[in-house]
Short mmCIF file of C-alpha atoms and ligand atoms in Angstrom, two decimals:
data_model
loop_
_atom_site.label_atom_id
_atom_site.label_comp_id
_atom_site.label_asym_id
_atom_site.label_seq_id
_atom_site.Cartn_x
_atom_site.Cartn_y
_atom_site.Cartn_z
CA MET A 52 0.09 -0.08 0.03
CA SER A 53 1.30 3.36 -1.18
CA ASP A 54 1.70 5.73 1.78
CA ASN A 55 0.24 9.26 -0.15
CA ARG A 56 0.70 11.10 3.36
CA ILE A 57 2.64 14.64 2.94
CA ARG A 58 5.77 14.02 4.62
CA VAL A 59 7.12 17.18 7.13
CA THR A 60 9.24 17.72 9.09
CA VAL A 61 9.18 20.80 11.81
CA TRP A 62 12.60 22.00 12.30
CA ASN A 63 13.12 24.47 15.79
CA GLU A 64 16.50 25.99 16.82
CA TYR A 65 15.93 24.19 20.36
CA GLY A 66 18.09 26.49 22.16
CA ASP A 67 18.65 26.15 25.95
CA GLY A 68 16.37 29.46 26.52
CA GLN A 69 13.38 27.14 25.37
CA LYS A 70 14.12 23.90 27.23
CA LYS A 71 13.09 26.43 30.29
CA PRO A 72 10.22 28.81 31.95
CA PRO A 73 8.85 30.52 30.90
CA VAL A 74 8.95 29.53 27.72
CA SER A 75 8.82 25.07 29.04
CA ASP A 76 5.72 26.03 31.08
CA VAL A 77 3.96 26.50 27.40
CA TYR A 78 5.85 23.90 25.52
CA PRO A 79 7.47 21.36 27.69
CA GLU A 80 8.49 18.90 25.13
CA GLY A 81 9.68 22.06 22.51
CA LEU A 82 6.94 24.19 20.47
CA HIS A 83 8.67 21.81 17.32
CA GLU A 84 6.35 18.61 19.27
CA THR A 85 3.41 20.50 19.86
CA ILE A 86 3.10 21.61 16.13
CA ALA A 87 3.91 18.08 14.68
CA GLY A 88 1.64 16.47 17.26
CA PHE A 89 -1.14 19.00 15.84
CA LEU A 90 0.10 17.97 12.41
CA ASN A 91 0.00 14.04 12.57
CA LYS A 92 -3.71 14.17 14.05
CA ASP A 93 -4.61 15.11 10.20
CA LYS A 94 -4.66 11.49 8.42
CA GLY A 95 -3.16 13.09 5.14
CA ILE A 96 0.52 14.43 7.58
CA THR A 97 3.26 12.47 8.71
CA ALA A 98 5.25 15.30 10.54
CA LYS A 99 8.08 14.10 12.54
CA THR A 100 11.10 17.12 14.08
CA ALA A 101 14.22 17.95 13.89
CA VAL A 102 16.41 20.54 15.69
CA LEU A 103 19.61 22.35 15.03
CA SER A 104 21.98 20.55 17.73
CA ASP A 105 20.64 17.41 15.10
CA PRO A 106 23.49 15.70 12.94
CA GLU A 107 24.08 18.01 9.86
CA GLN A 108 21.54 20.49 11.85
CA GLY A 109 18.69 18.19 10.78
CA LEU A 110 19.29 19.34 7.32
CA SER A 111 21.01 16.28 5.76
CA GLU A 112 20.86 15.56 2.08
CA ASP A 113 18.75 12.36 3.29
CA ALA A 114 16.46 14.42 5.72
CA LEU A 115 15.34 17.22 3.02
CA ASN A 116 14.97 14.35 0.04
CA ASN A 117 12.23 12.75 2.78
CA THR A 118 10.74 15.95 3.22
CA ASP A 119 7.65 17.52 1.15
CA VAL A 120 7.07 20.50 3.73
CA LEU A 121 9.45 21.57 5.96
CA VAL A 122 7.95 24.01 8.64
CA TRP A 123 10.76 26.64 9.96
CA TRP A 124 11.18 27.90 14.07
CA GLY A 125 14.00 30.39 14.90
CA HIS A 126 14.91 33.03 16.73
CA MET A 127 18.01 33.22 18.78
CA ASN A 128 20.38 31.00 16.36
CA HIS A 129 20.19 32.23 12.79
CA HIS A 130 23.15 32.82 13.33
CA LEU A 131 24.16 29.06 14.06
CA VAL A 132 22.43 27.32 10.93
CA GLU A 133 25.74 26.60 8.48
CA ASP A 134 25.60 28.55 5.23
CA GLN A 135 26.31 25.06 3.70
CA ASN A 136 22.83 23.52 5.24
CA VAL A 137 21.06 26.76 4.39
CA ALA A 138 22.59 26.77 0.73
CA ARG A 139 20.60 22.31 0.40
CA VAL A 140 17.11 24.22 1.80
CA VAL A 141 17.63 26.82 -0.69
CA GLU A 142 18.32 24.09 -3.73
CA HIS A 143 15.53 22.16 -1.92
CA VAL A 144 13.03 24.47 -2.04
CA LEU A 145 13.72 25.75 -5.73
CA ARG A 146 13.31 22.24 -6.43
CA GLY A 147 10.00 21.73 -5.47
CA MET A 148 10.12 21.05 -1.80
CA GLY A 149 7.27 23.76 0.39
CA VAL A 150 7.96 25.81 3.27
CA VAL A 151 6.57 27.51 6.23
CA PHE A 152 8.54 29.96 7.90
CA LEU A 153 6.93 30.42 11.43
CA HIS A 154 7.20 33.56 13.22
CA SER A 155 10.59 34.79 13.88
CA ALA A 156 11.78 32.90 11.18
CA HIS A 157 11.50 36.27 8.98
CA ILE A 158 15.01 36.86 9.58
CA SER A 159 16.15 33.06 9.16
CA LYS A 160 19.08 32.55 6.73
CA PRO A 161 16.86 30.35 4.70
CA PHE A 162 13.79 33.33 4.53
CA LYS A 163 16.24 35.84 3.66
CA ALA A 164 17.91 33.37 0.99
CA LEU A 165 14.96 32.77 -0.65
CA LEU A 166 13.61 36.13 -0.89
CA GLY A 167 16.11 38.06 -1.19
CA THR A 168 15.53 40.72 0.97
CA SER A 169 15.98 41.64 5.02
CA GLY A 170 12.76 40.82 6.38
CA HIS A 171 13.17 43.22 8.67
CA LEU A 172 10.06 44.52 11.04
CA SER A 173 9.47 46.53 13.89
CA TRP A 174 8.31 44.73 17.34
CA ARG A 175 7.45 44.83 21.14
CA GLU A 176 6.89 42.18 23.35
CA ALA A 177 3.80 43.49 25.66
CA ASP A 178 1.91 40.35 25.44
CA GLU A 179 -0.99 42.34 23.50
CA ARG A 180 -3.94 41.45 21.92
CA THR A 181 -4.08 40.81 17.61
CA ARG A 182 -6.87 40.29 15.59
CA LEU A 183 -5.91 38.63 12.20
CA TRP A 184 -8.20 39.55 8.93
CA ALA A 185 -8.81 36.50 6.24
CA VAL A 186 -7.99 39.03 3.31
CA ASN A 187 -8.49 36.70 0.92
CA PRO A 188 -10.75 34.17 2.70
CA ALA A 189 -10.82 32.25 -0.55
CA HIS A 190 -7.14 30.70 -0.55
CA PRO A 191 -6.94 27.10 0.41
CA ILE A 192 -5.20 28.84 3.25
CA ALA A 193 -7.78 30.30 5.03
CA GLU A 194 -10.18 27.43 4.22
CA GLY A 195 -11.88 26.85 7.47
CA VAL A 196 -10.62 29.44 9.30
CA PRO A 197 -12.88 32.71 10.41
CA VAL A 198 -12.57 35.98 8.30
CA ASN A 199 -11.45 37.27 11.59
CA PHE A 200 -10.30 35.91 14.70
CA VAL A 201 -8.32 37.08 17.99
CA ILE A 202 -5.23 36.25 20.22
CA ASP A 203 -5.13 37.39 23.18
CA HIS A 204 -1.84 37.35 23.75
CA GLU A 205 1.37 37.84 21.37
CA GLU A 206 4.36 39.61 20.30
CA MET A 207 3.62 42.91 17.82
CA TYR A 208 4.83 42.88 14.53
CA SER A 209 4.60 45.88 12.25
CA GLU A 210 4.81 47.38 8.73
CA PRO A 211 6.47 48.37 6.75
CA PHE A 212 7.82 44.65 6.09
CA GLY A 213 10.82 43.95 4.41
CA ILE A 214 9.45 41.41 1.92
CA PRO A 215 9.23 41.46 -1.63
CA GLU A 216 5.41 41.99 -3.13
CA PRO A 217 3.84 38.54 -1.81
CA GLN A 218 2.32 36.21 -4.64
CA THR A 219 -0.82 36.67 -2.27
CA THR A 220 -1.54 38.22 1.11
CA VAL A 221 -4.00 35.78 3.24
CA PHE A 222 -3.96 37.48 6.39
CA ILE A 223 -3.29 40.74 8.07
CA SER A 224 -3.17 41.09 11.37
CA TRP A 225 -4.22 44.30 14.59
CA PHE A 226 -2.70 44.79 17.11
CA GLN A 227 -3.95 46.33 19.94
CA GLY A 228 -1.25 48.77 20.08
CA GLY A 229 -2.27 50.23 16.70
CA ASN A 230 -0.06 48.62 14.52
CA VAL A 231 -0.96 46.50 10.81
CA PHE A 232 1.03 43.48 9.83
CA ARG A 233 0.99 41.77 6.20
CA SER A 234 0.74 38.49 8.95
CA GLY A 235 0.03 35.60 6.42
CA VAL A 236 2.09 35.67 2.88
CA THR A 237 2.65 33.28 0.29
CA PHE A 238 5.58 33.32 -2.68
CA GLN A 239 6.83 30.67 -4.87
CA ARG A 240 10.79 30.28 -5.89
CA GLU A 241 11.20 28.13 -8.83
CA ASN A 242 8.53 24.79 -8.37
CA GLY A 243 8.83 25.28 -4.36
CA ARG A 244 6.11 27.13 -2.43
CA ILE A 245 6.51 29.77 0.62
CA PHE A 246 4.26 30.51 3.16
CA TYR A 247 5.23 32.89 6.15
CA PHE A 248 2.83 32.93 8.86
CA GLN A 249 3.26 36.17 12.00
CA PRO A 250 1.76 34.00 15.30
CA GLY A 251 3.87 31.82 17.13
CA HIS A 252 6.02 34.15 20.18
CA GLU A 253 7.60 30.72 22.34
CA THR A 254 6.29 32.84 25.57
CA ASN A 255 2.66 33.15 24.19
CA PRO A 256 0.23 28.95 23.75
CA THR A 257 -0.08 30.28 20.18
CA TYR A 258 0.47 26.76 18.57
CA HIS A 259 -1.97 25.35 21.00
CA ASN A 260 -4.95 27.37 19.67
CA GLU A 261 -7.55 25.50 17.34
CA VAL A 262 -7.34 28.26 14.85
CA VAL A 263 -3.88 28.40 14.06
CA GLN A 264 -3.55 24.79 13.97
CA ARG A 265 -5.62 25.08 11.21
CA VAL A 266 -3.88 27.38 9.32
CA ILE A 267 -0.99 26.17 9.61
CA THR A 268 -2.22 22.50 8.90
CA ASN A 269 -3.63 23.85 5.97
CA ALA A 270 -0.49 25.64 4.72
CA VAL A 271 1.42 22.34 4.86
CA LYS A 272 -1.58 20.94 2.24
CA TRP A 273 -1.04 24.75 -0.01
CA ALA A 274 3.30 23.90 0.23
CA ARG A 275 3.10 20.24 -1.09
CA PRO A 276 5.34 19.88 -4.10
CA CYS A 277 3.32 19.86 -7.28
CA ILE A 278 6.37 18.65 -9.03
CA ARG A 279 10.42 18.45 -7.63
CA SER A 280 13.28 18.39 -10.03
CA SER A 281 15.41 14.48 -8.65
CA GLY A 282 18.42 17.03 -10.02
CA PRO A 283 20.15 20.63 -8.77
CA VAL A 284 18.27 23.62 -10.77
CA SER A 285 21.86 24.53 -11.45
CA VAL A 286 22.07 23.00 -14.48
CA CYS A 287 21.30 24.57 -17.87
CA PRO A 288 21.60 21.74 -20.55
CA ASN A 289 22.13 22.61 -23.96
CA ASP A 290 18.80 21.50 -26.37
CA GLN A 291 20.60 20.26 -28.96
CA GLU A 292 17.56 18.22 -30.65
CA PRO A 293 14.86 21.10 -31.77
CA LEU A 294 11.13 19.77 -32.14
CA GLU A 295 10.61 21.89 -35.44
CA LYS A 296 12.68 21.53 -38.07
CA LEU A 297 15.66 24.50 -38.15
ZN1 LIG B 344 8.73 36.42 19.12
#
């Protein structure tokens, strides 16, 4: 029997700060395990986890070859991700692997390498209320998601956001302090689909929120590769055999 489930790797830097309170109060096993846990409740998905301290930082050729969609969470240790592993992630996305960047992944090395911009924004840790709006409710990532929904406590991220013009803006967010942010945006780089989603500060229970879980589950399904080239994308073959007579 063939297994047609989407193979997801949830990658988290999982630094020391995540292994003690207040983060461990919210995510005792690490937020990557919480995310993989709700993804695995979907019969169409099989999710495993990887962390920075794994061999080859959890980003080996074999690991990525067996990943349809990579989910990425990082914050304090972006600089520790080795450039060769970043290049490998980028190569796999260009071939067709999907990737979902969460929260502070907006300045992770693979995010910046894929988008070519700074990823910069302004931020405030004040546990403020945020209301997300599905500005494209017909998009597959918004399926089953209320047109607007509230997260009671989140870190504020504000425009201007240093990204290219998105392929689709699926969500925008309003924050209690008055800021707004393009909080759910899609891109495509060659064969690979990319989604960025803002909620998910590590001291807030955001990944326990069922609406957030629905968005991330939808995003994984949307980002599943349509096609995936087996070889490197950097090859430009000389096409010697024209299809028509010259
Ligand atoms: Zn944060």
